[in-house]
Amino acid sequence: MPTEREYIGIANRFYSIAGFPRVVGAVDCTHIKINSPGGSNSELFRNRKGYFSLNVQVVCDSNLVIRNIIARWPGSVHDSTIFNDSPLCAQFERGDFGAMVLVGDSGYPCRPYLLTPLLNPRTHAEEAYNNAQIKTRNPIERLFGILKRRFPCLQVGMGLKLKNVPPVIVACAVLHNIALSQNDAVLEEDTDNITEESVDQPISIQSNQNFIVRTTLINTHFSF
């Protein structure tokens, strides 16, 4: 993840997308197809789409650089479970990233450090917030398309033993970052045939305390 010295630059680049402040990363999960691992736990790897997969959590910045990746959870596991169990969640809970926040889709719970869209916006300010939030988290969707275009094994699946799949996924992430550093980009239009579809239901059970930062942001920054 970014160092404290990098916060302002990253937040400014995210802000330039749609005026959403203090964002240090966009988070989402994507499914990587695998063969059935067999055994009594094999069905844990079958996702809601009906195929076997690993559910991989990724955080990227606005330049599509991968800042954090977790590639070990079965396809049936909910995105929010992966985040809640991650070291990244513990870091945000401790306040390691100060006032910086992540943006995610409605598959995640809204928290002071993880801002999600409103399911039923009712005011102009809420609609403005939702529009900005969706545009600001767009880099993670673009990243998944580019990553799977760059490394087709992430799109079509891997016939490797289960224990060998996570290292390959992480290696692809590292190579992607190296390619970006060398200006070896994949053209955006080449990713049009690769789409990301959420397989998780929206999170709706949340405490009022988790909404405070989002509500304050809506009332102060998007109310005009």
Short mmCIF file of the C-alpha atoms (twelve columns), coordinates in Angstrom:
data_MODEL
# 
_entry.id   MODEL 
# 
loop_
_atom_site.group_PDB 
_atom_site.id 
_atom_site.type_symbol 
_atom_site.label_atom_id 
_atom_site.label_alt_id 
_atom_site.label_comp_id 
_atom_site.label_asym_id 
_atom_site.label_seq_id 
_atom_site.Cartn_x 
_atom_site.Cartn_y 
_atom_site.Cartn_z 
_atom_site.pdbx_PDB_model_num 
ATOM 1   C CA . MET A 1   0.000   0.000   0.000   1 
ATOM 2   C CA . PRO A 2   1.094   3.606   -0.466  1 
ATOM 3   C CA . THR A 3   3.375   5.203   2.084   1 
ATOM 4   C CA . GLU A 4   2.290   8.318   3.959   1 
ATOM 5   C CA . ARG A 5   4.491   10.356  1.646   1 
ATOM 6   C CA . GLU A 6   2.466   9.097   -1.337  1 
ATOM 7   C CA . TYR A 7   -1.004  9.785   0.119   1 
ATOM 8   C CA . ILE A 8   -1.490  13.298  -1.219  1 
ATOM 9   C CA . GLY A 9   -0.399  12.486  -4.759  1 
ATOM 10  C CA . ILE A 10  -2.606  9.400   -4.962  1 
ATOM 11  C CA . ALA A 11  -5.587  11.177  -3.398  1 
ATOM 12  C CA . ASN A 12  -5.186  14.102  -5.811  1 
ATOM 13  C CA . ARG A 13  -5.186  11.784  -8.825  1 
ATOM 14  C CA . PHE A 14  -8.333  10.048  -7.582  1 
ATOM 15  C CA . TYR A 15  -9.893  13.456  -6.872  1 
ATOM 16  C CA . SER A 16  -9.263  14.540  -10.460 1 
ATOM 17  C CA . ILE A 17  -11.550 11.745  -11.697 1 
ATOM 18  C CA . ALA A 18  -14.791 12.964  -10.136 1 
ATOM 19  C CA . GLY A 19  -14.035 15.200  -7.164  1 
ATOM 20  C CA . PHE A 20  -14.079 12.434  -4.537  1 
ATOM 21  C CA . PRO A 21  -11.660 13.335  -1.705  1 
ATOM 22  C CA . ARG A 22  -9.145  11.398  0.398   1 
ATOM 23  C CA . VAL A 23  -9.153  8.170   -1.635  1 
ATOM 24  C CA . VAL A 24  -6.053  6.013   -1.296  1 
ATOM 25  C CA . GLY A 25  -7.328  3.013   -3.270  1 
ATOM 26  C CA . ALA A 26  -10.214 1.240   -4.998  1 
ATOM 27  C CA . VAL A 27  -11.009 -2.275  -3.797  1 
ATOM 28  C CA . ASP A 28  -12.902 -5.130  -5.418  1 
ATOM 29  C CA . CYS A 29  -12.761 -8.871  -5.998  1 
ATOM 30  C CA . THR A 30  -12.536 -10.885 -9.195  1 
ATOM 31  C CA . HIS A 31  -12.962 -14.600 -9.801  1 
ATOM 32  C CA . ILE A 32  -10.162 -16.660 -11.341 1 
ATOM 33  C CA . LYS A 33  -11.344 -19.950 -12.807 1 
ATOM 34  C CA . ILE A 34  -9.758  -23.173 -11.578 1 
ATOM 35  C CA . ASN A 35  -10.379 -26.887 -11.979 1 
ATOM 36  C CA . SER A 36  -12.343 -28.630 -9.267  1 
ATOM 37  C CA . PRO A 37  -9.816  -29.259 -6.472  1 
ATOM 38  C CA . GLY A 38  -11.625 -32.456 -5.513  1 
ATOM 39  C CA . GLY A 39  -12.103 -33.738 -2.000  1 
ATOM 40  C CA . SER A 40  -14.783 -33.008 0.561   1 
ATOM 41  C CA . ASN A 41  -14.266 -29.233 0.398   1 
ATOM 42  C CA . SER A 42  -14.382 -28.872 -3.375  1 
ATOM 43  C CA . GLU A 43  -17.839 -27.261 -3.388  1 
ATOM 44  C CA . LEU A 44  -16.460 -24.356 -1.355  1 
ATOM 45  C CA . PHE A 45  -14.704 -23.284 -4.537  1 
ATOM 46  C CA . ARG A 46  -17.893 -23.195 -6.632  1 
ATOM 47  C CA . ASN A 47  -19.062 -19.579 -6.948  1 
ATOM 48  C CA . ARG A 48  -22.526 -18.156 -7.598  1 
ATOM 49  C CA . LYS A 49  -21.954 -18.384 -11.341 1 
ATOM 50  C CA . GLY A 50  -21.603 -22.158 -10.979 1 
ATOM 51  C CA . TYR A 51  -17.917 -22.622 -11.794 1 
ATOM 52  C CA . PHE A 52  -14.923 -23.309 -9.566  1 
ATOM 53  C CA . SER A 53  -12.757 -20.304 -8.749  1 
ATOM 54  C CA . LEU A 54  -10.619 -18.368 -6.341  1 
ATOM 55  C CA . ASN A 55  -12.097 -15.046 -5.248  1 
ATOM 56  C CA . VAL A 56  -9.195  -12.595 -5.449  1 
ATOM 57  C CA . GLN A 57  -9.241  -9.229  -3.672  1 
ATOM 58  C CA . VAL A 58  -7.278  -6.378  -5.244  1 
ATOM 59  C CA . VAL A 59  -6.657  -2.740  -4.336  1 
ATOM 60  C CA . CYS A 60  -5.373  -0.403  -7.043  1 
ATOM 61  C CA . ASP A 61  -4.652  3.289   -7.425  1 
ATOM 62  C CA . SER A 62  -5.948  5.585   -10.166 1 
ATOM 63  C CA . ASN A 63  -3.005  4.664   -12.412 1 
ATOM 64  C CA . LEU A 64  -4.069  0.987   -12.246 1 
ATOM 65  C CA . VAL A 65  -1.047  0.030   -10.151 1 
ATOM 66  C CA . ILE A 66  -1.875  -2.931  -7.907  1 
ATOM 67  C CA . ARG A 67  -1.263  -1.908  -4.309  1 
ATOM 68  C CA . ASN A 68  -2.568  -4.951  -2.455  1 
ATOM 69  C CA . ILE A 69  -3.701  -8.441  -3.442  1 
ATOM 70  C CA . ILE A 70  -5.084  -11.467 -1.605  1 
ATOM 71  C CA . ALA A 71  -5.365  -14.641 -3.693  1 
ATOM 72  C CA . ARG A 72  -6.306  -17.572 -1.485  1 
ATOM 73  C CA . TRP A 73  -10.043 -17.612 -0.842  1 
ATOM 74  C CA . PRO A 74  -12.522 -20.119 -2.372  1 
ATOM 75  C CA . GLY A 75  -14.994 -18.773 -4.922  1 
ATOM 76  C CA . SER A 76  -18.002 -19.171 -2.616  1 
ATOM 77  C CA . VAL A 77  -16.613 -16.710 -0.050  1 
ATOM 78  C CA . HIS A 78  -18.218 -13.259 -0.005  1 
ATOM 79  C CA . ASP A 79  -16.109 -10.207 -0.870  1 
ATOM 80  C CA . SER A 80  -16.812 -8.648  2.526   1 
ATOM 81  C CA . THR A 81  -15.555 -11.761 4.349   1 
ATOM 82  C CA . ILE A 82  -12.263 -11.587 2.490   1 
ATOM 83  C CA . PHE A 83  -11.831 -7.918  3.371   1 
ATOM 84  C CA . ASN A 84  -12.824 -8.372  7.021   1 
ATOM 85  C CA . ASP A 85  -10.227 -11.117 7.458   1 
ATOM 86  C CA . SER A 86  -7.465  -9.243  5.634   1 
ATOM 87  C CA . PRO A 87  -4.441  -7.524  7.200   1 
ATOM 88  C CA . LEU A 88  -5.528  -4.469  5.208   1 
ATOM 89  C CA . CYS A 89  -8.753  -4.218  7.212   1 
ATOM 90  C CA . ALA A 90  -6.772  -4.421  10.457  1 
ATOM 91  C CA . GLN A 91  -4.479  -1.638  9.229   1 
ATOM 92  C CA . PHE A 92  -7.412  0.659   8.516   1 
ATOM 93  C CA . GLU A 93  -9.007  -0.228  11.861  1 
ATOM 94  C CA . ARG A 94  -5.767  0.820   13.583  1 
ATOM 95  C CA . GLY A 95  -5.736  4.088   11.676  1 
ATOM 96  C CA . ASP A 96  -2.528  3.298   9.790   1 
ATOM 97  C CA . PHE A 97  -3.760  5.314   6.795   1 
ATOM 98  C CA . GLY A 98  -4.974  8.323   8.742   1 
ATOM 99  C CA . ALA A 99  -8.032  9.980   7.183   1 
ATOM 100 C CA . MET A 100 -7.565  8.199   3.849   1 
ATOM 101 C CA . VAL A 101 -10.335 5.900   2.599   1 
ATOM 102 C CA . LEU A 102 -10.979 3.080   0.154   1 
ATOM 103 C CA . VAL A 103 -13.899 3.041   -2.279  1 
ATOM 104 C CA . GLY A 104 -15.759 -0.180  -2.977  1 
ATOM 105 C CA . ASP A 105 -19.040 -1.422  -4.400  1 
ATOM 106 C CA . SER A 106 -22.151 -2.418  -2.460  1 
ATOM 107 C CA . GLY A 107 -20.742 -5.908  -1.874  1 
ATOM 108 C CA . TYR A 108 -18.783 -4.333  0.983   1 
ATOM 109 C CA . PRO A 109 -20.124 -2.864  4.228   1 
ATOM 110 C CA . CYS A 110 -19.921 0.914   4.521   1 
ATOM 111 C CA . ARG A 111 -17.324 1.877   7.096   1 
ATOM 112 C CA . PRO A 112 -15.527 5.085   8.086   1 
ATOM 113 C CA . TYR A 113 -12.567 3.987   5.932   1 
ATOM 114 C CA . LEU A 114 -14.444 2.041   3.214   1 
ATOM 115 C CA . LEU A 115 -17.017 4.163   1.409   1 
ATOM 116 C CA . THR A 116 -19.671 2.437   -0.672  1 
ATOM 117 C CA . PRO A 117 -22.576 3.720   -2.803  1 
ATOM 118 C CA . LEU A 118 -26.030 4.337   -1.375  1 
ATOM 119 C CA . LEU A 119 -28.525 1.714   -2.510  1 
ATOM 120 C CA . ASN A 120 -31.417 4.196   -2.730  1 
ATOM 121 C CA . PRO A 121 -30.212 7.795   -3.150  1 
ATOM 122 C CA . ARG A 122 -33.021 10.258  -2.459  1 
ATOM 123 C CA . THR A 123 -31.472 13.713  -2.691  1 
ATOM 124 C CA . HIS A 124 -29.388 15.566  -5.241  1 
ATOM 125 C CA . ALA A 125 -26.396 15.393  -2.882  1 
ATOM 126 C CA . GLU A 126 -26.764 11.625  -2.504  1 
ATOM 127 C CA . GLU A 127 -27.007 11.180  -6.267  1 
ATOM 128 C CA . ALA A 128 -23.927 13.382  -6.746  1 
ATOM 129 C CA . TYR A 129 -22.072 11.279  -4.168  1 
ATOM 130 C CA . ASN A 130 -23.068 8.030   -5.889  1 
ATOM 131 C CA . ASN A 131 -22.018 9.282   -9.320  1 
ATOM 132 C CA . ALA A 132 -18.641 10.425  -8.013  1 
ATOM 133 C CA . GLN A 133 -18.118 7.240   -6.019  1 
ATOM 134 C CA . ILE A 134 -18.855 5.007   -9.011  1 
ATOM 135 C CA . LYS A 135 -16.523 6.960   -11.296 1 
ATOM 136 C CA . THR A 136 -13.783 7.003   -8.671  1 
ATOM 137 C CA . ARG A 137 -13.811 3.238   -8.223  1 
ATOM 138 C CA . ASN A 138 -13.842 2.656   -11.996 1 
ATOM 139 C CA . PRO A 139 -10.046 2.080   -12.094 1 
ATOM 140 C CA . ILE A 140 -10.433 -1.264  -10.342 1 
ATOM 141 C CA . GLU A 141 -12.895 -2.449  -13.003 1 
ATOM 142 C CA . ARG A 142 -10.548 -1.273  -15.758 1 
ATOM 143 C CA . LEU A 143 -7.655  -2.982  -14.017 1 
ATOM 144 C CA . PHE A 144 -9.378  -6.373  -14.008 1 
ATOM 145 C CA . GLY A 145 -10.055 -6.114  -17.734 1 
ATOM 146 C CA . ILE A 146 -6.475  -5.109  -18.505 1 
ATOM 147 C CA . LEU A 147 -4.986  -7.718  -16.175 1 
ATOM 148 C CA . LYS A 148 -6.978  -10.520 -17.805 1 
ATOM 149 C CA . ARG A 149 -6.139  -9.238  -21.255 1 
ATOM 150 C CA . ARG A 150 -2.443  -9.114  -20.400 1 
ATOM 151 C CA . PHE A 151 -2.474  -12.582 -18.805 1 
ATOM 152 C CA . PRO A 152 -5.141  -14.744 -20.521 1 
ATOM 153 C CA . CYS A 153 -4.735  -17.513 -17.926 1 
ATOM 154 C CA . LEU A 154 -6.551  -15.220 -15.487 1 
ATOM 155 C CA . GLN A 155 -9.478  -15.000 -17.893 1 
ATOM 156 C CA . VAL A 156 -9.791  -18.557 -19.243 1 
ATOM 157 C CA . GLY A 157 -8.663  -20.307 -16.070 1 
ATOM 158 C CA . MET A 158 -5.787  -22.447 -14.867 1 
ATOM 159 C CA . GLY A 159 -5.416  -26.211 -14.917 1 
ATOM 160 C CA . LEU A 160 -2.792  -26.183 -12.175 1 
ATOM 161 C CA . LYS A 161 -2.873  -27.845 -8.793  1 
ATOM 162 C CA . LEU A 162 -4.712  -25.605 -6.361  1 
ATOM 163 C CA . LYS A 163 -1.607  -24.841 -4.291  1 
ATOM 164 C CA . ASN A 164 0.126   -23.459 -7.398  1 
ATOM 165 C CA . VAL A 165 -2.650  -21.086 -8.471  1 
ATOM 166 C CA . PRO A 166 -2.229  -18.285 -5.866  1 
ATOM 167 C CA . PRO A 167 1.513   -17.802 -6.604  1 
ATOM 168 C CA . VAL A 168 0.742   -17.500 -10.326 1 
ATOM 169 C CA . ILE A 169 -1.961  -14.888 -9.676  1 
ATOM 170 C CA . VAL A 170 0.358   -12.837 -7.460  1 
ATOM 171 C CA . ALA A 171 3.179   -13.174 -10.004 1 
ATOM 172 C CA . CYS A 172 0.849   -11.806 -12.709 1 
ATOM 173 C CA . ALA A 173 0.073   -8.835  -10.450 1 
ATOM 174 C CA . VAL A 174 3.774   -8.121  -9.929  1 
ATOM 175 C CA . LEU A 175 4.502   -8.427  -13.658 1 
ATOM 176 C CA . HIS A 176 1.592   -6.104  -14.408 1 
ATOM 177 C CA . ASN A 177 3.109   -3.436  -12.145 1 
ATOM 178 C CA . ILE A 178 6.512   -3.912  -13.762 1 
ATOM 179 C CA . ALA A 179 4.924   -3.564  -17.211 1 
ATOM 180 C CA . LEU A 180 3.270   -0.294  -16.158 1 
ATOM 181 C CA . SER A 181 6.580   1.011   -14.831 1 
ATOM 182 C CA . GLN A 182 8.078   0.281   -18.255 1 
ATOM 183 C CA . ASN A 183 5.179   1.962   -20.084 1 
ATOM 184 C CA . ASP A 184 4.129   -1.395  -21.554 1 
ATOM 185 C CA . ALA A 185 0.398   -0.662  -21.536 1 
ATOM 186 C CA . VAL A 186 -2.540  -2.694  -22.806 1 
ATOM 187 C CA . LEU A 187 -4.857  -0.561  -24.907 1 
ATOM 188 C CA . GLU A 188 -8.140  0.158   -23.154 1 
ATOM 189 C CA . GLU A 189 -10.209 -0.696  -26.221 1 
ATOM 190 C CA . ASP A 190 -8.691  -4.174  -26.238 1 
ATOM 191 C CA . THR A 191 -10.462 -4.933  -22.946 1 
ATOM 192 C CA . ASP A 192 -14.003 -4.287  -24.158 1 
ATOM 193 C CA . ASN A 193 -14.796 -7.991  -24.421 1 
ATOM 194 C CA . ILE A 194 -13.783 -8.612  -20.812 1 
ATOM 195 C CA . THR A 195 -16.392 -7.634  -18.266 1 
ATOM 196 C CA . GLU A 196 -16.567 -7.893  -14.511 1 
ATOM 197 C CA . GLU A 197 -19.860 -9.038  -13.038 1 
ATOM 198 C CA . SER A 198 -20.497 -8.884  -9.335  1 
ATOM 199 C CA . VAL A 199 -21.597 -12.170 -7.789  1 
ATOM 200 C CA . ASP A 200 -22.242 -10.798 -4.308  1 
ATOM 201 C CA . GLN A 201 -25.434 -9.389  -2.868  1 
ATOM 202 C CA . PRO A 202 -25.415 -5.870  -1.389  1 
ATOM 203 C CA . ILE A 203 -24.553 -5.549  2.281   1 
ATOM 204 C CA . SER A 204 -27.443 -3.981  4.166   1 
ATOM 205 C CA . ILE A 205 -26.879 -4.794  7.856   1 
ATOM 206 C CA . GLN A 206 -24.655 -2.025  9.167   1 
ATOM 207 C CA . SER A 207 -24.423 0.124   12.283  1 
ATOM 208 C CA . ASN A 208 -25.227 3.836   12.230  1 
ATOM 209 C CA . GLN A 209 -21.655 4.583   13.285  1 
ATOM 210 C CA . ASN A 210 -20.385 3.145   10.000  1 
ATOM 211 C CA . PHE A 211 -22.430 5.709   8.048   1 
ATOM 212 C CA . ILE A 212 -21.105 8.809   9.835   1 
ATOM 213 C CA . VAL A 213 -18.180 9.530   7.511   1 
ATOM 214 C CA . ARG A 214 -20.240 8.876   4.388   1 
ATOM 215 C CA . THR A 215 -23.152 11.022  5.566   1 
ATOM 216 C CA . THR A 216 -20.837 13.853  6.578   1 
ATOM 217 C CA . LEU A 217 -19.086 13.708  3.222   1 
ATOM 218 C CA . ILE A 218 -22.413 13.850  1.379   1 
ATOM 219 C CA . ASN A 219 -23.637 16.815  3.431   1 
ATOM 220 C CA . THR A 220 -20.414 18.826  3.255   1 
ATOM 221 C CA . HIS A 221 -18.810 17.951  -0.048  1 
ATOM 222 C CA . PHE A 222 -21.643 16.943  -2.373  1 
ATOM 223 C CA . SER A 223 -24.414 19.235  -1.152  1 
ATOM 224 C CA . PHE A 224 -24.496 22.203  -3.538  1 
# 
